[in-house]
Amino acid sequence: MAAAVAKLQRRIQLSRGQECSSNISSLVGSYRLIDLLLSAENRCLVRSFALARSLTRYGVPFNLVIGVRTGPFGAHCWVQKGESSVSDHRDKAREYVPVLIL
């Protein structure tokens, strides 16, 4: 995980200021197809890292967020642009307290 985070951080730094005009919602939608292939407990991390990697190619500014909650314990990963989650419903992200933001 540490290696994946470090690699993504490098890609984010390299892509700053290079934003292309593209249809972000179309790109996000294509990554939602991953949901059909992975179990619910694993897909947010894989989908978020894959989407983040693609967004760096287009120079789109974003944050990859990993959050946790208690009662019941859980962890979740999502991509947000500004204050809005682009990788899942904003209500889901509100259930978690961010512990890492890239």
PDB file of C-alpha atoms in Angstrom:
ATOM      1  CA  MET A   1       0.000   0.000   0.000  1.00  0.00           C
ATOM      2  CA  ALA A   2       2.805   2.418   0.866  1.00  0.00           C
ATOM      3  CA  ALA A   3       4.406   1.913  -2.547  1.00  0.00           C
ATOM      4  CA  ALA A   4       1.081   2.506  -4.326  1.00  0.00           C
ATOM      5  CA  VAL A   5       0.478   5.706  -2.349  1.00  0.00           C
ATOM      6  CA  ALA A   6       4.003   6.981  -3.064  1.00  0.00           C
ATOM      7  CA  LYS A   7       3.657   6.252  -6.779  1.00  0.00           C
ATOM      8  CA  LEU A   8       0.294   8.011  -6.951  1.00  0.00           C
ATOM      9  CA  GLN A   9       1.696  11.019  -5.082  1.00  0.00           C
ATOM     10  CA  ARG A  10       4.464  11.319  -7.702  1.00  0.00           C
ATOM     11  CA  ARG A  11       1.913  11.128 -10.535  1.00  0.00           C
ATOM     12  CA  ILE A  12      -0.231  13.808  -8.868  1.00  0.00           C
ATOM     13  CA  GLN A  13       2.758  16.133  -8.559  1.00  0.00           C
ATOM     14  CA  LEU A  14       3.733  15.609 -12.205  1.00  0.00           C
ATOM     15  CA  SER A  15       0.196  16.251 -13.462  1.00  0.00           C
ATOM     16  CA  ARG A  16      -0.446  19.525 -11.609  1.00  0.00           C
ATOM     17  CA  GLY A  17      -1.234  22.365 -13.999  1.00  0.00           C
ATOM     18  CA  GLN A  18      -1.772  20.121 -17.028  1.00  0.00           C
ATOM     19  CA  GLU A  19      -5.559  19.785 -16.957  1.00  0.00           C
ATOM     20  CA  CYS A  20      -7.151  18.652 -20.209  1.00  0.00           C
ATOM     21  CA  SER A  21     -10.737  19.324 -21.049  1.00  0.00           C
ATOM     22  CA  SER A  22     -12.455  15.971 -20.890  1.00  0.00           C
ATOM     23  CA  ASN A  23     -15.735  14.514 -19.783  1.00  0.00           C
ATOM     24  CA  ILE A  24     -14.906  13.524 -16.206  1.00  0.00           C
ATOM     25  CA  SER A  25     -18.326  11.960 -15.603  1.00  0.00           C
ATOM     26  CA  SER A  26     -17.765   9.582 -18.521  1.00  0.00           C
ATOM     27  CA  LEU A  27     -14.383   8.581 -17.130  1.00  0.00           C
ATOM     28  CA  VAL A  28     -15.835   8.065 -13.644  1.00  0.00           C
ATOM     29  CA  GLY A  29     -18.681   5.998 -15.095  1.00  0.00           C
ATOM     30  CA  SER A  30     -16.288   3.642 -16.784  1.00  0.00           C
ATOM     31  CA  TYR A  31     -14.615   2.935 -13.449  1.00  0.00           C
ATOM     32  CA  ARG A  32     -17.945   2.094 -11.854  1.00  0.00           C
ATOM     33  CA  LEU A  33     -17.955  -1.007 -14.052  1.00  0.00           C
ATOM     34  CA  ILE A  34     -15.264  -2.351 -11.720  1.00  0.00           C
ATOM     35  CA  ASP A  35     -18.047  -2.740  -9.146  1.00  0.00           C
ATOM     36  CA  LEU A  36     -19.397  -5.642 -11.169  1.00  0.00           C
ATOM     37  CA  LEU A  37     -16.117  -7.532 -10.940  1.00  0.00           C
ATOM     38  CA  LEU A  38     -15.031  -7.028  -7.332  1.00  0.00           C
ATOM     39  CA  SER A  39     -16.639  -7.684  -3.966  1.00  0.00           C
ATOM     40  CA  ALA A  40     -18.093  -4.720  -2.099  1.00  0.00           C
ATOM     41  CA  GLU A  41     -15.374  -4.780   0.531  1.00  0.00           C
ATOM     42  CA  ASN A  42     -12.527  -4.482  -1.973  1.00  0.00           C
ATOM     43  CA  ARG A  43     -13.774  -2.357  -4.820  1.00  0.00           C
ATOM     44  CA  CYS A  44     -13.496   1.168  -3.398  1.00  0.00           C
ATOM     45  CA  LEU A  45      -9.717   1.017  -3.000  1.00  0.00           C
ATOM     46  CA  VAL A  46      -9.042  -0.532  -6.414  1.00  0.00           C
ATOM     47  CA  ARG A  47     -11.537   1.719  -8.205  1.00  0.00           C
ATOM     48  CA  SER A  48     -10.302   4.889  -6.488  1.00  0.00           C
ATOM     49  CA  PHE A  49      -6.628   4.235  -7.227  1.00  0.00           C
ATOM     50  CA  ALA A  50      -7.401   3.351 -10.852  1.00  0.00           C
ATOM     51  CA  LEU A  51      -9.568   6.436 -11.308  1.00  0.00           C
ATOM     52  CA  ALA A  52      -6.942   8.639  -9.645  1.00  0.00           C
ATOM     53  CA  ARG A  53      -4.272   7.293 -11.979  1.00  0.00           C
ATOM     54  CA  SER A  54      -6.447   8.089 -15.003  1.00  0.00           C
ATOM     55  CA  LEU A  55      -7.249  11.577 -13.744  1.00  0.00           C
ATOM     56  CA  THR A  56      -3.533  12.325 -13.471  1.00  0.00           C
ATOM     57  CA  ARG A  57      -3.198  11.511 -17.179  1.00  0.00           C
ATOM     58  CA  TYR A  58      -5.706  14.268 -17.938  1.00  0.00           C
ATOM     59  CA  GLY A  59      -4.215  16.684 -15.412  1.00  0.00           C
ATOM     60  CA  VAL A  60      -7.519  16.858 -13.536  1.00  0.00           C
ATOM     61  CA  PRO A  61      -7.061  18.145  -9.973  1.00  0.00           C
ATOM     62  CA  PHE A  62      -8.516  15.779  -7.377  1.00  0.00           C
ATOM     63  CA  ASN A  63      -7.960  14.272  -3.957  1.00  0.00           C
ATOM     64  CA  LEU A  64      -7.853  10.582  -3.161  1.00  0.00           C
ATOM     65  CA  VAL A  65      -9.266  10.159   0.339  1.00  0.00           C
ATOM     66  CA  ILE A  66      -9.069   7.190   2.698  1.00  0.00           C
ATOM     67  CA  GLY A  67     -11.399   7.396   5.668  1.00  0.00           C
ATOM     68  CA  VAL A  68     -12.469   5.274   8.620  1.00  0.00           C
ATOM     69  CA  ARG A  69     -15.495   5.034  10.887  1.00  0.00           C
ATOM     70  CA  THR A  70     -16.309   3.375  14.184  1.00  0.00           C
ATOM     71  CA  GLY A  71     -19.476   1.567  15.203  1.00  0.00           C
ATOM     72  CA  PRO A  72     -19.251  -0.614  13.182  1.00  0.00           C
ATOM     73  CA  PHE A  73     -15.636  -0.193  12.166  1.00  0.00           C
ATOM     74  CA  GLY A  74     -15.109   0.313   8.473  1.00  0.00           C
ATOM     75  CA  ALA A  75     -12.771   1.921   5.981  1.00  0.00           C
ATOM     76  CA  HIS A  76     -13.528   3.497   2.640  1.00  0.00           C
ATOM     77  CA  CYS A  77     -11.596   5.104  -0.203  1.00  0.00           C
ATOM     78  CA  TRP A  78     -12.960   7.665  -2.662  1.00  0.00           C
ATOM     79  CA  VAL A  79     -11.931  10.364  -5.127  1.00  0.00           C
ATOM     80  CA  GLN A  80     -13.177  13.877  -4.750  1.00  0.00           C
ATOM     81  CA  LYS A  81     -12.900  17.022  -6.829  1.00  0.00           C
ATOM     82  CA  GLY A  82     -13.142  20.018  -4.583  1.00  0.00           C
ATOM     83  CA  GLU A  83     -15.578  19.083  -1.838  1.00  0.00           C
ATOM     84  CA  SER A  84     -17.615  16.658  -3.969  1.00  0.00           C
ATOM     85  CA  SER A  85     -17.062  12.919  -4.200  1.00  0.00           C
ATOM     86  CA  VAL A  86     -16.870  11.856  -7.837  1.00  0.00           C
ATOM     87  CA  SER A  87     -16.373   8.131  -7.316  1.00  0.00           C
ATOM     88  CA  ASP A  88     -19.476   7.356  -5.252  1.00  0.00           C
ATOM     89  CA  HIS A  89     -22.476   8.914  -3.536  1.00  0.00           C
ATOM     90  CA  ARG A  90     -21.542  11.833  -1.322  1.00  0.00           C
ATOM     91  CA  ASP A  91     -23.645  10.430   1.529  1.00  0.00           C
ATOM     92  CA  LYS A  92     -21.410   7.355   1.699  1.00  0.00           C
ATOM     93  CA  ALA A  93     -18.240   9.446   2.006  1.00  0.00           C
ATOM     94  CA  ARG A  94     -19.812  11.484   4.828  1.00  0.00           C
ATOM     95  CA  GLU A  95     -19.930   8.361   6.999  1.00  0.00           C
ATOM     96  CA  TYR A  96     -16.105   8.283   7.187  1.00  0.00           C
ATOM     97  CA  VAL A  97     -13.488  10.514   8.795  1.00  0.00           C
ATOM     98  CA  PRO A  98     -10.571  11.150   6.423  1.00  0.00           C
ATOM     99  CA  VAL A  99      -7.248   9.786   7.702  1.00  0.00           C
ATOM    100  CA  LEU A 100      -5.238  10.197   4.477  1.00  0.00           C
ATOM    101  CA  ILE A 101      -5.782  12.731   1.705  1.00  0.00           C
ATOM    102  CA  LEU A 102      -3.568  12.759  -1.393  1.00  0.00           C
TER     103      LEU A 102
END
